[in-house]
Tab-separated table of C-alpha atoms and ligand atoms in Angstrom:
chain	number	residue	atom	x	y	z
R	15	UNK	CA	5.261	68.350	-30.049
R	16	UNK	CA	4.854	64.706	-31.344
R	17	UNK	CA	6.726	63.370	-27.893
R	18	UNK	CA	4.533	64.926	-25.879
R	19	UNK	CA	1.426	62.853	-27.401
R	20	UNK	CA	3.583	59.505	-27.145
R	21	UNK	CA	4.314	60.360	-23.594
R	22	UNK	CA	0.664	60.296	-22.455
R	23	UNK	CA	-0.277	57.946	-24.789
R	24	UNK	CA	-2.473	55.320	-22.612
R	25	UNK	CA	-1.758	51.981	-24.516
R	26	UNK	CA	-5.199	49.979	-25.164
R	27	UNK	CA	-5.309	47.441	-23.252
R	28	UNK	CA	-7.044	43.999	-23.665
R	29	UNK	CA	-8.120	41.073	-21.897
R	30	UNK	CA	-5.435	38.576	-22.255
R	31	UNK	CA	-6.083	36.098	-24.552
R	32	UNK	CA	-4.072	33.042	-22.807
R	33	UNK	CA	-5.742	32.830	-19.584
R	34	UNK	CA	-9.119	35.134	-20.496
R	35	UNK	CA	-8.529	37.615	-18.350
R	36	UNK	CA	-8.324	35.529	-14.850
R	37	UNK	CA	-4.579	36.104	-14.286
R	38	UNK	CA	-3.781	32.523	-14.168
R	39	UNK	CA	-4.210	29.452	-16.615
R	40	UNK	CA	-5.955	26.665	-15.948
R	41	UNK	CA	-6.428	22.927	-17.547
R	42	UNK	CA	-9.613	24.622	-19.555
R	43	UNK	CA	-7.188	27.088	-21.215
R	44	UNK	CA	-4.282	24.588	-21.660
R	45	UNK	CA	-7.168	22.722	-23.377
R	46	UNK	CA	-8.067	25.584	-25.754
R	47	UNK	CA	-4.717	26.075	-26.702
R	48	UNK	CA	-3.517	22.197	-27.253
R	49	UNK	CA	-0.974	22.310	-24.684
R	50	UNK	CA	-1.269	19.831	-22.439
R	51	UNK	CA	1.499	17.497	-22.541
R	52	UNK	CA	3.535	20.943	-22.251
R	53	UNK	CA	2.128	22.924	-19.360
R	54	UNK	CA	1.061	23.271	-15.996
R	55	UNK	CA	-1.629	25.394	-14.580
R	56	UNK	CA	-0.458	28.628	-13.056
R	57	UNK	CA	0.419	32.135	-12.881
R	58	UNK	CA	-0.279	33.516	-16.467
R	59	UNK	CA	2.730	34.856	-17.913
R	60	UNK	CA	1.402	36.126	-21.410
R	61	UNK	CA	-0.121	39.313	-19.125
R	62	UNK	CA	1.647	38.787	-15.982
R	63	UNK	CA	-1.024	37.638	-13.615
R	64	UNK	CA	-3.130	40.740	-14.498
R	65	UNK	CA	-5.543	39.434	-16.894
R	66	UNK	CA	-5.327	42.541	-19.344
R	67	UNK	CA	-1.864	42.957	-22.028
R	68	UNK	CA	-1.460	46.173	-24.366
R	69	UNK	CA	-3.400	45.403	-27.704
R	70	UNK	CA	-0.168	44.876	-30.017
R	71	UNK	CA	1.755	42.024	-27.548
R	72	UNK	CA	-0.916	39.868	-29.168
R	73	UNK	CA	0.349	40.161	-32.816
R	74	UNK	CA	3.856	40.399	-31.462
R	75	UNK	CA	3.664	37.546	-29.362
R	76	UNK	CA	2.275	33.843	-30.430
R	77	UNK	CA	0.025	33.274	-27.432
R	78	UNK	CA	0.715	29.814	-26.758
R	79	UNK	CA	4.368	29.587	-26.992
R	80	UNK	CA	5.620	27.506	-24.258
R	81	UNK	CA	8.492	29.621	-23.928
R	82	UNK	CA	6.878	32.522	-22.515
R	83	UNK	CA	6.541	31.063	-19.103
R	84	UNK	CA	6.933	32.624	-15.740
R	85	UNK	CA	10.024	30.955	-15.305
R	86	UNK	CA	11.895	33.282	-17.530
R	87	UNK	CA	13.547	36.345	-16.641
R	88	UNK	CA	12.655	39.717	-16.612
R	89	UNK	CA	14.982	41.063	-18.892
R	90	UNK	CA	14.188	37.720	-21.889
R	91	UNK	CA	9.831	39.131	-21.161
R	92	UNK	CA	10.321	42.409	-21.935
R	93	UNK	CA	12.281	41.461	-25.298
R	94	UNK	CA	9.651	39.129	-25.949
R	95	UNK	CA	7.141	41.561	-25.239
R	96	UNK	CA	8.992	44.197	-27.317
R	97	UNK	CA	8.747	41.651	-29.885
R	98	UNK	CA	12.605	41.603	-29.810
R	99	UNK	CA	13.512	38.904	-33.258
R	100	UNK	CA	16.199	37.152	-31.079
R	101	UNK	CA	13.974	36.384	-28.219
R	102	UNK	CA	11.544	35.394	-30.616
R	103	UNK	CA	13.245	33.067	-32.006
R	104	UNK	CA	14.622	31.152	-28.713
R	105	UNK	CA	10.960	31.038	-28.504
R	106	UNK	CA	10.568	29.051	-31.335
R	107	UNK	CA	13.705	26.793	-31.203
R	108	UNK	CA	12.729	25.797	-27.491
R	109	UNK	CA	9.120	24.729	-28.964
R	110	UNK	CA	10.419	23.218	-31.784
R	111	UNK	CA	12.933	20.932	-28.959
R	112	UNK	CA	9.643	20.737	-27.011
R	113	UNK	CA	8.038	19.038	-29.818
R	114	UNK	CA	11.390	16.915	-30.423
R	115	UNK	CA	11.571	15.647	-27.019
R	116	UNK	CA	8.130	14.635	-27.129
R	117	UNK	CA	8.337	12.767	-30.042
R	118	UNK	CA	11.910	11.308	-28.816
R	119	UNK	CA	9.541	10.137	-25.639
R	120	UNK	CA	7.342	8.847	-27.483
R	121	UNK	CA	9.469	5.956	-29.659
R	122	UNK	CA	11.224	5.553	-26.635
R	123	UNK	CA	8.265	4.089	-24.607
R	124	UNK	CA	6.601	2.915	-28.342
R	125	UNK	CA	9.682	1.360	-29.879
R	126	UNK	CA	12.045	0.293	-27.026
R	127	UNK	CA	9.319	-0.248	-24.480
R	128	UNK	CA	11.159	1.524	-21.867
R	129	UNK	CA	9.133	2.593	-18.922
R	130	UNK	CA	8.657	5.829	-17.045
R	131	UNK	CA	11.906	5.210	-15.244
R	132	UNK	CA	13.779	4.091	-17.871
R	133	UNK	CA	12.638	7.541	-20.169
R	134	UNK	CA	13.528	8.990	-16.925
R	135	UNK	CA	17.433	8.519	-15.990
R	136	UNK	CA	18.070	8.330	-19.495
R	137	UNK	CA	17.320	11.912	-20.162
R	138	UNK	CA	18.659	12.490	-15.693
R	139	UNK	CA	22.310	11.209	-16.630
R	140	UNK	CA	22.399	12.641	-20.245
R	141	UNK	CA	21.367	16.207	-18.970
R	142	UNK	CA	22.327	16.220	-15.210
R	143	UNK	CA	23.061	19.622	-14.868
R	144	UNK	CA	19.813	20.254	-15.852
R	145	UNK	CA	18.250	18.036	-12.853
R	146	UNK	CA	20.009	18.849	-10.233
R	147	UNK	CA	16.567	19.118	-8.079
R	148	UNK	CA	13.970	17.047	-7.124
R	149	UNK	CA	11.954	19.879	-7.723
R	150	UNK	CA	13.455	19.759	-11.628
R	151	UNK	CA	13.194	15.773	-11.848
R	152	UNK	CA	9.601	15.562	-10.394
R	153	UNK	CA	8.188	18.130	-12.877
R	154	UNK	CA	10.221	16.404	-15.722
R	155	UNK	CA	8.907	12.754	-14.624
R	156	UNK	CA	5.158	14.375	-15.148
R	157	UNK	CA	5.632	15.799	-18.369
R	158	UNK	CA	7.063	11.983	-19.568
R	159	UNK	CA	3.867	10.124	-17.488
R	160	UNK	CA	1.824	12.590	-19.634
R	161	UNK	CA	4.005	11.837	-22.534
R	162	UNK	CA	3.661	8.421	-22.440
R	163	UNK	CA	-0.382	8.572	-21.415
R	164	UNK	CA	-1.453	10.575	-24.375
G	228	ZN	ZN1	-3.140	36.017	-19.031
C-alpha cells in the first residue's frame, strides 16, 4: 500500500538557505543575496522563522525572490511553496516592477534632480491607496533614500 509509505513519509529537511538556518535575515544575508535596496532585515519567510525548509522548496522556490516575504498571506505561501505556476509567476512580475521602480527612481533623482521628497509624493499621490499609512510611506521613503544612495 503505496499511500501508506507517502503518509509517513518524513520530508528531508534542510537548513534554509536564505537566512542559514537562524530563522531571521539579516544585512549579512541581504548582502549575499544582492538585495539590499529591496529588503529589510527580519523574520525569514523562505522557512518561516524556523531555520530548516523541506529539501525540494529550494528548487521550487528562487530563494531570493522579494516576493516571498512575510507580508504575504498564508494561502499565496503555501502555493508558492507548492510551487503553484501562478504564484510563481506574481513572484516574478512583482520583481521584475521591483526592478522597474528602481530604475524609474533612479532617472528620477539622476535626470530630473528631484529629491527624496519630490520621488516621494510623486509616487504618494499617483498610488495613494497604496500609502494610506505612515507605517506604508515611512518604509517606502527608505527604500527611495536607499535608492537614491546606491
Ligand atoms: Zn530562513
Amino acid at each position: 500500500m503505496s499511500f501508506f509509505n507517502n503518509l509517513f513519509k518524513k520530508t528531508e529537511k534542510v537548513e534554509c538557505p536564505r537566512c542559514l538556518g537562524k530563522g531571521f535575515v539579516d544585512w549579512a544575508d541581504i548582502k549575499r543575496l544582492k538585495r539590499y535596496l529591496k529588503w529589510n532585515p527580519g523574520s525569514c519567510a523562505f522557512c518561516s522563522g524556523t531555520g530548516k525548509v523541506p529539501k525540494d522548496r529550494i528548487k521550487k522556490v528562487p530563494v531570493d525572490t522579494s516576493y516571498l516575504s512575510i507580508e504575504l498571506t498564508a494561502r499565496e505561501l503555501r502555493k508558492l511553496f507548492r510551487g503553484d505556476t501562478e504564484a510563481l509567476n506574481r513572484a516574478k512580475q512583482h520583481d521584475d516592477q521591483m526592478d522597474e521602480i528602481i530604475v524609474e527612481i533612479q532617472n528620477f533623482h539622476s535626470k530630473n534632480n528631484w529629491n527624496l521628497d519630490q520621488i516621494c509624493t510623486h509616487y504618494f499621490l499617483k498610488h495613494s491607496e497604496s500609502f494610506s499609512s505612515d507605517f506604508h510611506k515611512n518604509e517606502f521613503s527608505d527604500f527611495v533614500r536607499r535608492v537614491i544612495e546606491s
